[in-house]
XYZ file of C-alpha atoms in Angstrom:
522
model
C 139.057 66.670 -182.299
C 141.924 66.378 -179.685
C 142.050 69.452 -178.650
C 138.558 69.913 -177.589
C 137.525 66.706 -176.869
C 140.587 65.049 -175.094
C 138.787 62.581 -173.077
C 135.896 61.564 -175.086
C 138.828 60.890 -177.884
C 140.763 58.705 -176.017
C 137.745 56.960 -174.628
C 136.639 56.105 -179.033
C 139.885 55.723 -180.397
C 139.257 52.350 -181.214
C 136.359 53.396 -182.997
C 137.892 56.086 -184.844
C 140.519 53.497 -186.000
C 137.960 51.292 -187.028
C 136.131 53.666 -189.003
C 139.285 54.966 -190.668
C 140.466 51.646 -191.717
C 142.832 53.142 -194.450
C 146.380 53.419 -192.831
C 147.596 56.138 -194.795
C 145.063 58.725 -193.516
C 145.633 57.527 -189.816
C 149.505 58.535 -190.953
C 148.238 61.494 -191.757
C 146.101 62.165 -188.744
C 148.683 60.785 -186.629
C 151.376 62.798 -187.667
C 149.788 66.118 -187.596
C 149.234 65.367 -183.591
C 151.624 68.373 -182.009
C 152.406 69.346 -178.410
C 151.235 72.550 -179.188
C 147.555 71.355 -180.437
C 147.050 69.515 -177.565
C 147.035 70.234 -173.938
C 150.352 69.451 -173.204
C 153.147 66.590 -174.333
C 151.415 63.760 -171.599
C 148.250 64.192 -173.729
C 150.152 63.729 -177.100
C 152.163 60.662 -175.479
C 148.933 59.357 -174.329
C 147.463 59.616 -177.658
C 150.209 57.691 -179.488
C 150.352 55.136 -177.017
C 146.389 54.437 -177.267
C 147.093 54.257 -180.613
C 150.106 51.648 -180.515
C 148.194 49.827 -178.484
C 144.692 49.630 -180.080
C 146.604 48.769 -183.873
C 149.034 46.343 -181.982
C 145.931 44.294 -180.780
C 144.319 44.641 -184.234
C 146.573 44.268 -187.126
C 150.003 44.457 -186.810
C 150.775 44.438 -190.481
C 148.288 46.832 -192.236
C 148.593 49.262 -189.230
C 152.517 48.352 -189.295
C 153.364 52.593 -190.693
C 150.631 54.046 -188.936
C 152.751 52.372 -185.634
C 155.848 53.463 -187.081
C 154.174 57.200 -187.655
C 153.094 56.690 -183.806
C 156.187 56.073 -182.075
C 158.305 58.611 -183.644
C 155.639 61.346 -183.241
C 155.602 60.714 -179.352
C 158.013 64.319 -177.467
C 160.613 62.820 -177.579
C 160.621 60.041 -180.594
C 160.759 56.613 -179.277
C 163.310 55.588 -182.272
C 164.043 52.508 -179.854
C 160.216 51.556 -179.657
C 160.043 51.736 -182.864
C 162.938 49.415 -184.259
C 162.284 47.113 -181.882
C 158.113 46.875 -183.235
C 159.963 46.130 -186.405
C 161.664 43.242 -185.120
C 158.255 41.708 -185.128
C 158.202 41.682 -189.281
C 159.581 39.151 -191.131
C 162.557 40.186 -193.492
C 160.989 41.774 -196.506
C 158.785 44.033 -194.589
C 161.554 44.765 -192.057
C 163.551 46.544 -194.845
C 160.225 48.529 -195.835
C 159.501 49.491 -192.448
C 163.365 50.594 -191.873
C 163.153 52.640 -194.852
C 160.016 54.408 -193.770
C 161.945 55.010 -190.414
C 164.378 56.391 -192.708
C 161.864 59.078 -194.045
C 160.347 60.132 -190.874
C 163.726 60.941 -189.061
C 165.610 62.174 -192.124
C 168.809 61.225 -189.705
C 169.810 58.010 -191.301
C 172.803 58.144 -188.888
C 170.649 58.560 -186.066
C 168.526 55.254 -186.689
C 171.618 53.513 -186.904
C 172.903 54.752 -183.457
C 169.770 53.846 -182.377
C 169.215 50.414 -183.797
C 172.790 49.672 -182.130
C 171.510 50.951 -178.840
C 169.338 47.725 -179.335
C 172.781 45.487 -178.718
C 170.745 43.707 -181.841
C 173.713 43.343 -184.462
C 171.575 42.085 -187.480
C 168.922 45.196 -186.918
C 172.315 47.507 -187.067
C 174.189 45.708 -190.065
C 170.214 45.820 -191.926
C 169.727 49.333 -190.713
C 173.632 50.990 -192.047
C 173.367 49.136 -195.205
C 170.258 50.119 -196.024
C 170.992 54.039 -195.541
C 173.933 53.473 -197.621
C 176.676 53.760 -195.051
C 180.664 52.711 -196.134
C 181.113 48.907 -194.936
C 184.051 49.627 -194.190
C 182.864 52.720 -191.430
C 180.476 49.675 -189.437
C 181.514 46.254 -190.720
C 184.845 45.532 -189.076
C 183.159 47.258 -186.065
C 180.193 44.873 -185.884
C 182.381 41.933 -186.628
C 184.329 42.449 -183.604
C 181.430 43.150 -181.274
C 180.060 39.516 -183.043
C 182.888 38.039 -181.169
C 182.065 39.378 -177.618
C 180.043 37.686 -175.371
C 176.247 39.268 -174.526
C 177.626 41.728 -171.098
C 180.961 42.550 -173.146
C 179.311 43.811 -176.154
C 176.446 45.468 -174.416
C 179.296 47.445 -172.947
C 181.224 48.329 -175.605
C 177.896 49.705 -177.393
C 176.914 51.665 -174.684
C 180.063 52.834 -173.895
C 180.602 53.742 -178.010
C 177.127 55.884 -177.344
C 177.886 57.351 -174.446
C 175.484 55.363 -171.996
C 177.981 55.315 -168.967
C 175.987 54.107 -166.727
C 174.197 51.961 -168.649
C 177.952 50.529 -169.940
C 179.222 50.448 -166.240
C 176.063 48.346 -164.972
C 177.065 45.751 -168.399
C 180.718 45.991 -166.783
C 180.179 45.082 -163.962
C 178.158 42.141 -165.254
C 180.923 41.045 -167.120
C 182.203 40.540 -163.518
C 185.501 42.817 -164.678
C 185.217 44.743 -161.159
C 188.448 46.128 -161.143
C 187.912 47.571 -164.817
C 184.584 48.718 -163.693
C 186.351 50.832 -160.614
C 188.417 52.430 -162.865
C 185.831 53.120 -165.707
C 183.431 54.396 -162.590
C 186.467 57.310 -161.484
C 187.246 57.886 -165.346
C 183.414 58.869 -166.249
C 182.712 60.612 -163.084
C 179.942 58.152 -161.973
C 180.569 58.571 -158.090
C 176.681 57.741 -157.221
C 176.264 54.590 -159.072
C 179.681 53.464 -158.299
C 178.483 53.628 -154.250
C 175.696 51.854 -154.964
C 177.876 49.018 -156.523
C 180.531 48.967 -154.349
C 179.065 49.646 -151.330
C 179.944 46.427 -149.902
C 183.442 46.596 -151.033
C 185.379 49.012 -148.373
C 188.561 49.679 -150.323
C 186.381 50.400 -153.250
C 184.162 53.088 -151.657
C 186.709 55.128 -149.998
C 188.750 55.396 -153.290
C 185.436 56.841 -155.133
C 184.324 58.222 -151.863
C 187.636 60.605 -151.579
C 187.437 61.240 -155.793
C 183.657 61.936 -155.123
C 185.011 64.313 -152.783
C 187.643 65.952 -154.625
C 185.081 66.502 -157.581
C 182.240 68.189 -155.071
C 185.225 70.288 -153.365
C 186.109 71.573 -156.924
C 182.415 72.517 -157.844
C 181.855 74.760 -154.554
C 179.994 71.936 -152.773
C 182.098 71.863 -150.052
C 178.888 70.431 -147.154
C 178.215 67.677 -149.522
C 182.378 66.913 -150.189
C 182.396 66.994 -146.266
C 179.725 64.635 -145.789
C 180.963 62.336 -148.180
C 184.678 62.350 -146.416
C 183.059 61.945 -142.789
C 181.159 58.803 -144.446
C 184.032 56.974 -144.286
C 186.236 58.072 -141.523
C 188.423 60.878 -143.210
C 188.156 62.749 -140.398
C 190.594 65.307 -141.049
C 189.558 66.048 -144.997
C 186.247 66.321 -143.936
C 187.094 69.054 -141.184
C 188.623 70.943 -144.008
C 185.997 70.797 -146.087
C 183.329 71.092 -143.736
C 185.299 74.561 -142.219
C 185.095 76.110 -146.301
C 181.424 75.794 -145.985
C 180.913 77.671 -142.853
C 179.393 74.406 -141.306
C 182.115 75.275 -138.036
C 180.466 73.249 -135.327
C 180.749 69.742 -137.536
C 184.563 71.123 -138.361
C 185.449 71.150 -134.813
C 183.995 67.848 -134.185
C 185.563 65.877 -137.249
C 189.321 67.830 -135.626
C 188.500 66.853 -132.229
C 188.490 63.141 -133.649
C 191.547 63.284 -134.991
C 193.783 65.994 -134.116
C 196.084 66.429 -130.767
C 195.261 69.257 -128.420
C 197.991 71.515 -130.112
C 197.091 70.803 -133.799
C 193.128 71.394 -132.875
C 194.246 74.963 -130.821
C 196.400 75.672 -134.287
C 192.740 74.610 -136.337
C 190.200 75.869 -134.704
C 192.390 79.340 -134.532
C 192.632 79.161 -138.209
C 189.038 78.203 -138.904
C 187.523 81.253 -136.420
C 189.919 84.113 -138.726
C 188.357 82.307 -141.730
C 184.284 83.149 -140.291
C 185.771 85.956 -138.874
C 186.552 87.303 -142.452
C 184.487 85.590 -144.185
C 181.209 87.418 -142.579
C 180.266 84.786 -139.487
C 180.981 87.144 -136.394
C 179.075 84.775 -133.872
C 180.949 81.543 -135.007
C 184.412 83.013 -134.705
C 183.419 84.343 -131.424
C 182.291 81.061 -130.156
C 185.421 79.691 -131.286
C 187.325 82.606 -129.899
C 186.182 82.665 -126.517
C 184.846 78.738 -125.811
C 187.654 76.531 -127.224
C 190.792 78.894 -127.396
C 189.981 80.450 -124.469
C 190.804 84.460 -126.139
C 187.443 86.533 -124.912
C 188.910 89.667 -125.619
C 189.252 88.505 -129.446
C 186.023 87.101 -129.335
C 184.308 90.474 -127.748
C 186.426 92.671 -130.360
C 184.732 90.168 -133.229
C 181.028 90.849 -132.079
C 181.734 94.703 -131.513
C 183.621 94.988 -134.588
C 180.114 93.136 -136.145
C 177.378 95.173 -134.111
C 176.242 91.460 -132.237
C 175.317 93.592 -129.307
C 173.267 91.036 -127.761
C 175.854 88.384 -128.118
C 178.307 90.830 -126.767
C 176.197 91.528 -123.762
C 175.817 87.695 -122.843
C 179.823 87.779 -123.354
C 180.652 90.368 -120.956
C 177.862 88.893 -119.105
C 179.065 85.383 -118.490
C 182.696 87.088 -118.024
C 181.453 88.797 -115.447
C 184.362 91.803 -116.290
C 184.346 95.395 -115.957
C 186.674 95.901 -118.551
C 184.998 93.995 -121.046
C 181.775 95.734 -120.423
C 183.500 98.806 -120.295
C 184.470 98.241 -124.307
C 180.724 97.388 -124.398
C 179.610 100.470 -122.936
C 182.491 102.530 -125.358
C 181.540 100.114 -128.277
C 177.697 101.293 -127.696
C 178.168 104.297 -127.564
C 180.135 105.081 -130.360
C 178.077 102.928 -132.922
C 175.331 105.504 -131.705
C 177.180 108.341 -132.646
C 178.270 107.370 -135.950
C 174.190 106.273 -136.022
C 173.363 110.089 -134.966
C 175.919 111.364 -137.835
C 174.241 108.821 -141.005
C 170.925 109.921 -139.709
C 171.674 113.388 -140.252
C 173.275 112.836 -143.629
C 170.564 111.325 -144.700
C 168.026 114.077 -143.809
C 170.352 116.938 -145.611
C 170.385 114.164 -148.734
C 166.596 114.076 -148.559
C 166.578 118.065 -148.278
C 168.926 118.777 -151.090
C 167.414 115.907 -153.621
C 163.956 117.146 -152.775
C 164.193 120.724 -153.223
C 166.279 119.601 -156.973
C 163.623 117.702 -157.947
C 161.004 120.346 -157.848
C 162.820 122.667 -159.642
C 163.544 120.112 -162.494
C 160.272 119.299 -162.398
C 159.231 122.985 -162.454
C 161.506 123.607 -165.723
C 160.172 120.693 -167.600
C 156.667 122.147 -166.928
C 157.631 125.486 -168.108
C 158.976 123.982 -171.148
C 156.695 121.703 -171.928
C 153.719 124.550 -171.572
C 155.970 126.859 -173.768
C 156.567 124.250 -176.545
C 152.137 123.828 -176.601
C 151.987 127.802 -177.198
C 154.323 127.594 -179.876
C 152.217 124.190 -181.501
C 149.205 126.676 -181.334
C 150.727 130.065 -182.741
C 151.804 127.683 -185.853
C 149.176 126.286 -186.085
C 147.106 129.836 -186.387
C 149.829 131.325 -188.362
C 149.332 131.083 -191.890
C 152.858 130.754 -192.406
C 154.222 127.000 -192.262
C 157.633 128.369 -192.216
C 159.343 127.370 -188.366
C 163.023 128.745 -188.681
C 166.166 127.120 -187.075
C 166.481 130.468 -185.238
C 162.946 130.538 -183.808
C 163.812 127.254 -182.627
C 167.072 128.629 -181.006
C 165.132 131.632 -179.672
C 162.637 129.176 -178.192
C 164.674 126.305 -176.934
C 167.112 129.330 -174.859
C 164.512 130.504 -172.703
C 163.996 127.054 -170.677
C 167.153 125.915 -170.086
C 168.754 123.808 -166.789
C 170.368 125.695 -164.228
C 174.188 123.826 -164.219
C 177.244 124.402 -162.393
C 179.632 123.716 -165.067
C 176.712 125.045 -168.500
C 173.541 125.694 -169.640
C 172.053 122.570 -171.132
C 168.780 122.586 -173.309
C 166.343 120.243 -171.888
C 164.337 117.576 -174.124
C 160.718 117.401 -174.401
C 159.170 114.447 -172.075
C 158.178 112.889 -175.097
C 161.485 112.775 -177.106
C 163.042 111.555 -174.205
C 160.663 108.892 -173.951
C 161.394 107.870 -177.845
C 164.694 107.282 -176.737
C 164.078 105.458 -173.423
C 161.695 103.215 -175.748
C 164.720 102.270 -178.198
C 167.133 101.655 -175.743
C 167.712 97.645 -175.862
C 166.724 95.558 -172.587
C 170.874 95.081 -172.349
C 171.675 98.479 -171.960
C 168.999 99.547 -168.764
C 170.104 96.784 -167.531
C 173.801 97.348 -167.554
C 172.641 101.068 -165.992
C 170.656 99.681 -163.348
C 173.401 97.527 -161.921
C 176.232 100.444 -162.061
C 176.684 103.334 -160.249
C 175.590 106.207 -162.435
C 176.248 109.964 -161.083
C 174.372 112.397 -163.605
C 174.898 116.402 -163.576
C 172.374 119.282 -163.100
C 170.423 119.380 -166.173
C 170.771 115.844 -167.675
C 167.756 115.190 -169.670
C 167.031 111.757 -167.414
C 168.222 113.956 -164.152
C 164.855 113.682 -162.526
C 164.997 109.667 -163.394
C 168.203 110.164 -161.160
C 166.886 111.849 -158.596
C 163.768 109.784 -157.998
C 165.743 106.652 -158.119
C 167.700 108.261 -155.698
C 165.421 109.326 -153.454
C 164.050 105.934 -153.132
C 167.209 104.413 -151.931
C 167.839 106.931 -148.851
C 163.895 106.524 -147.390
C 163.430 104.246 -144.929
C 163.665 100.545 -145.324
C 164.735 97.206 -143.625
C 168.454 97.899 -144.281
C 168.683 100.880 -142.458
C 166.003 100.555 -140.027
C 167.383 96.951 -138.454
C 170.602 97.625 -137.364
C 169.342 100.698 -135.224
C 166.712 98.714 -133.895
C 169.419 96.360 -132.815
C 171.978 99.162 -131.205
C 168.600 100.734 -129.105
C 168.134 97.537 -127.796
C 171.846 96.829 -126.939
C 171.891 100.520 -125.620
C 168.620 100.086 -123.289
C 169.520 96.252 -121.642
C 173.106 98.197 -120.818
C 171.985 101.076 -118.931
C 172.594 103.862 -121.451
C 168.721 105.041 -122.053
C 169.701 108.768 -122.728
C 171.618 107.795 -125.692
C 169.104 105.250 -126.896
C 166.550 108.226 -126.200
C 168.763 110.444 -128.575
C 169.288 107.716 -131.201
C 165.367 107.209 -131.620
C 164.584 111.242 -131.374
C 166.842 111.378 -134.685
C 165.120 108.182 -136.111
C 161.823 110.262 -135.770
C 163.070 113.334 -137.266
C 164.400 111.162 -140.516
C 161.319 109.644 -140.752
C 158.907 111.927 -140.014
C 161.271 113.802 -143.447
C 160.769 111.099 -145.058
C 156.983 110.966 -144.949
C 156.776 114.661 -145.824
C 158.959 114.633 -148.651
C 157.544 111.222 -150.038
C 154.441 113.325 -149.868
C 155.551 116.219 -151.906
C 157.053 114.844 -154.740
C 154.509 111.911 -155.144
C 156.485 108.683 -153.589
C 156.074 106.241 -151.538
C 157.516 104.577 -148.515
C 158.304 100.656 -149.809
C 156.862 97.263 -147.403
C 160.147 97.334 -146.077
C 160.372 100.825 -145.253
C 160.595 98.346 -141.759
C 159.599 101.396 -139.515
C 159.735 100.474 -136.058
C 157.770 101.467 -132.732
C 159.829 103.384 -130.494
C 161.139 101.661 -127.088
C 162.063 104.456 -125.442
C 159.611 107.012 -123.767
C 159.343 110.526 -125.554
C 159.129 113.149 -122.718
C 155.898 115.346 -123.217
C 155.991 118.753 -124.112
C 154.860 121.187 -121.482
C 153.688 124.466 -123.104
């Protein structure tokens, strides 16, 4: 009825109380409500609150279980809804109702808990002696909590359950504002300790700086920074703001407090931290702008490739030297460009020609092993020897350097592939594996392989970026050269994608040429 006719449901569920009347079949009904039969756990929730409500407004005693049945069947059970509905009964049907709450949990330790989160002391004394609990385990404890005034023992509850915050905001109610400080750092409640204290300076730099400390430990070193600038620790925060990478705020929280000498000493500190930590253009910034070293800074952006950065450099420099070790840096990036490029094409030749003639073998093999299926089956002997086998198996065999091993049928090796656990090809994919001529899974390898050394963003970017550098400094022959070998790798590529049945990826990140190819006079 739910499930197919949510709406409508909710819309007659006073009616379909009505007509029930008897409460032990709504129990019934009610109870077998799941997430999973419904929609999702808002429509459940919304079905056991129409039907709180609708018995609430009725007849709170004869609907009094079906209630009960209600709020604990809500994801998750409202255990505190539901003791505090009970409340409403007089004595004698209290201890009924706590004793079906009993049954539905089967947790009798849990409704106490739960009936003390109610900071009502008779519901928790009714509640642990009715599930049988040892007076002496909550008697002396309830006794003492008697004598505490209403924000005191609210606290000590809370705090017994592990409600921090909820014991903190009873703390602080108490108006015990120095205990509350402390019991703010000692639970790690930095947020709603600034929202209480926020008017109390002294306060909110002491959990301002632990706040810190804490974010600093977990990695979070923008947020520790922000937090430390928030209330003037202009130093911490340059620290902190320096680990995460964030330099431009770091210099600016050092200028504040630093003298010129400690800032030179900083900053000099913070630019061999980007520098070796991967941010080339920050360092060089630093480098060149506020320690005044451009020859640092230009060996940091050549050392990265940042040939555009380099060029505004040696640009605003206005030095031959330093575009000299442009011109030098340029050119040899393109050579070393010239030598991967032709690596690549002899890997592309070598794993190409390899894969056909594994491929080749396994099709030999695989048409030999369907002749033999075929003479056996036409022979009338049933009898397959372990030496026809041998005979068979020795004909089609890899061509290795170091032996001769006997390839598997595609469709053992498959078997095996298929029981190999989800752990394993996983641990393969993400090491380096190196497998020898005439591995079963060697044209796996190769394929894999092949993939990896076409064309893609990785390898296509950083040329684009060195013809460009090349071209706005004057050295168009080499940029001509660089692209010529670009074509020839990819122009490979293409065939020998082609010819054993790849593909190029989306980011094979092939890019137009921007230098002129001289025609070809015949």
């Amino acid at each position: 009825v739910v499930d197919v006719m949510k709406d409508t449901f909710l819309e007659h569920v006073e009616n379909f109380v009505v007509q029930i009347q008897d409460p032990s079949l709504l129990v019934l009904f009610i109870s077998n409500l799941k997430p999973g039969s419904s929609e999702n756990l808002l429509s459940l929730n919304m079905c056991c609150e129409k039907f709180i409500d609708i018995m609430l407004h009725r007849d709170v005693d004869l609907y009094a279980m079906p209630i009960i049945t209600a709020f604990l069947q809500k994801d998750p059970p409202d255990m505190h809804g539901a003791l505090r509905h009970i409340l409403r009964y007089p004595p004698e049907k209290q201890e009924k109702c706590i004793d079906y709450l009993f049954v539905l949990s089967k947790d009798a330790r849990r409704v106490y808990q739960e009936a003390l989160a109610t900071h009502d002391l008779r519901l928790a004394d009714m509640v642990a002696t009715q599930s049988q609990m040892d007076p002496k385990e909550y008697g002396p404890y309830l006794r003492r909590l008697d004598g505490l005034d209403k924000d005191r023992k609210a606290f000590e509850i809370d705090h017994e359950l592990g409600k921090y915050s909820s014991a903190l905001f009873h703390l602080l109610n108490a108006g015990a504002r120095e205990e509350a400080l402390d019991y703010c750092l000692d639970h790690a409640l930095y947020e709603e300790g600034i929202r209480h204290f926020c008017l109390d300076n002294d306060a909110l730099r002491r959990i301002s700086k632990t706040y810190a400390l804490h974010l600093s430990n977990e990695g979070r070193h923008g947020y520790a920074a922000s937090r430390l600038a928030s209330i003037n620790e202009w130093q911490l925060a340059a620290e902190e703001y320096g680990k995460a990478k964030q330099w431009q705020f770091s210099l600016s929280c050092a200028r504040r407090c630093m003298q010129s000498s400690d800032f030179n000493k900083f900053s000099a500190s913070l630019a061999d931290s980007l520098r070796n930590g991967g941010e080339p253009l920050g360092a060089a910034i630093i480098y060149s702008q506020h320690l005044q070293d451009t020859s640092t800074g230009l060996d940091v952006l050549l050392s990265a490739c940042e040939w555009e950065a380099a060029s505004e450099l040696t640009c605003r420099e206005d030095s031959g030297e330093y575009r000299e070790r442009l011109l030098q840096a340029l050119c040899a990036a393109a050579e070393g460009q010239l030598d991967h490029l032709e690596d690549l094409r002899r890997k592309l030749r070598e794993r190409r020609d390899r894969l056909l003639v594994v491929r080749d073998y396994k099709a030999s093999l695989a048409e030999a092993l369907n002749d033999l299926e075929v003479n056996l089956e036409d022979s009338s002997s049933d009898v397959f020897t372990q030496s026809d086998a041998s005979t068979m198996a020795s004909d089609f065999t890899f061509a290795s350097r170091t032996s001769h091993a006997t390839i598997l049928s595609d469709r053992a090796a498959a078997q095996r592939r298929e029981k190999a656990t989800l752990k394993r090809k996983k641990k393969m994919e993400n090491r380096k594996v190196r497998i020898r001529e005439g591995h079963p899974q060697e044209e796996e390898y190769l394929v894999g392989y092949l993939h990896r050394i076409l064309p893609n963003s990785s390898t296509m970017t950083p040329i684009r970026s060195l013809v460009r550098g090349m071209l706005a400094e004057g050295l168009a022959a080499e940029a001509t050269d660089v692209e010529d070998s670009v074509d020839e790798y990819i122009e490979l590529s293409r065939q020998v994608a082609e010819r054993v049945g790849l593909q190029l990826g989306d980011d094979a990140g092939v890019p137009e040429r921007l230098t002129m190819k001289p025609a070809r006079i015949n």
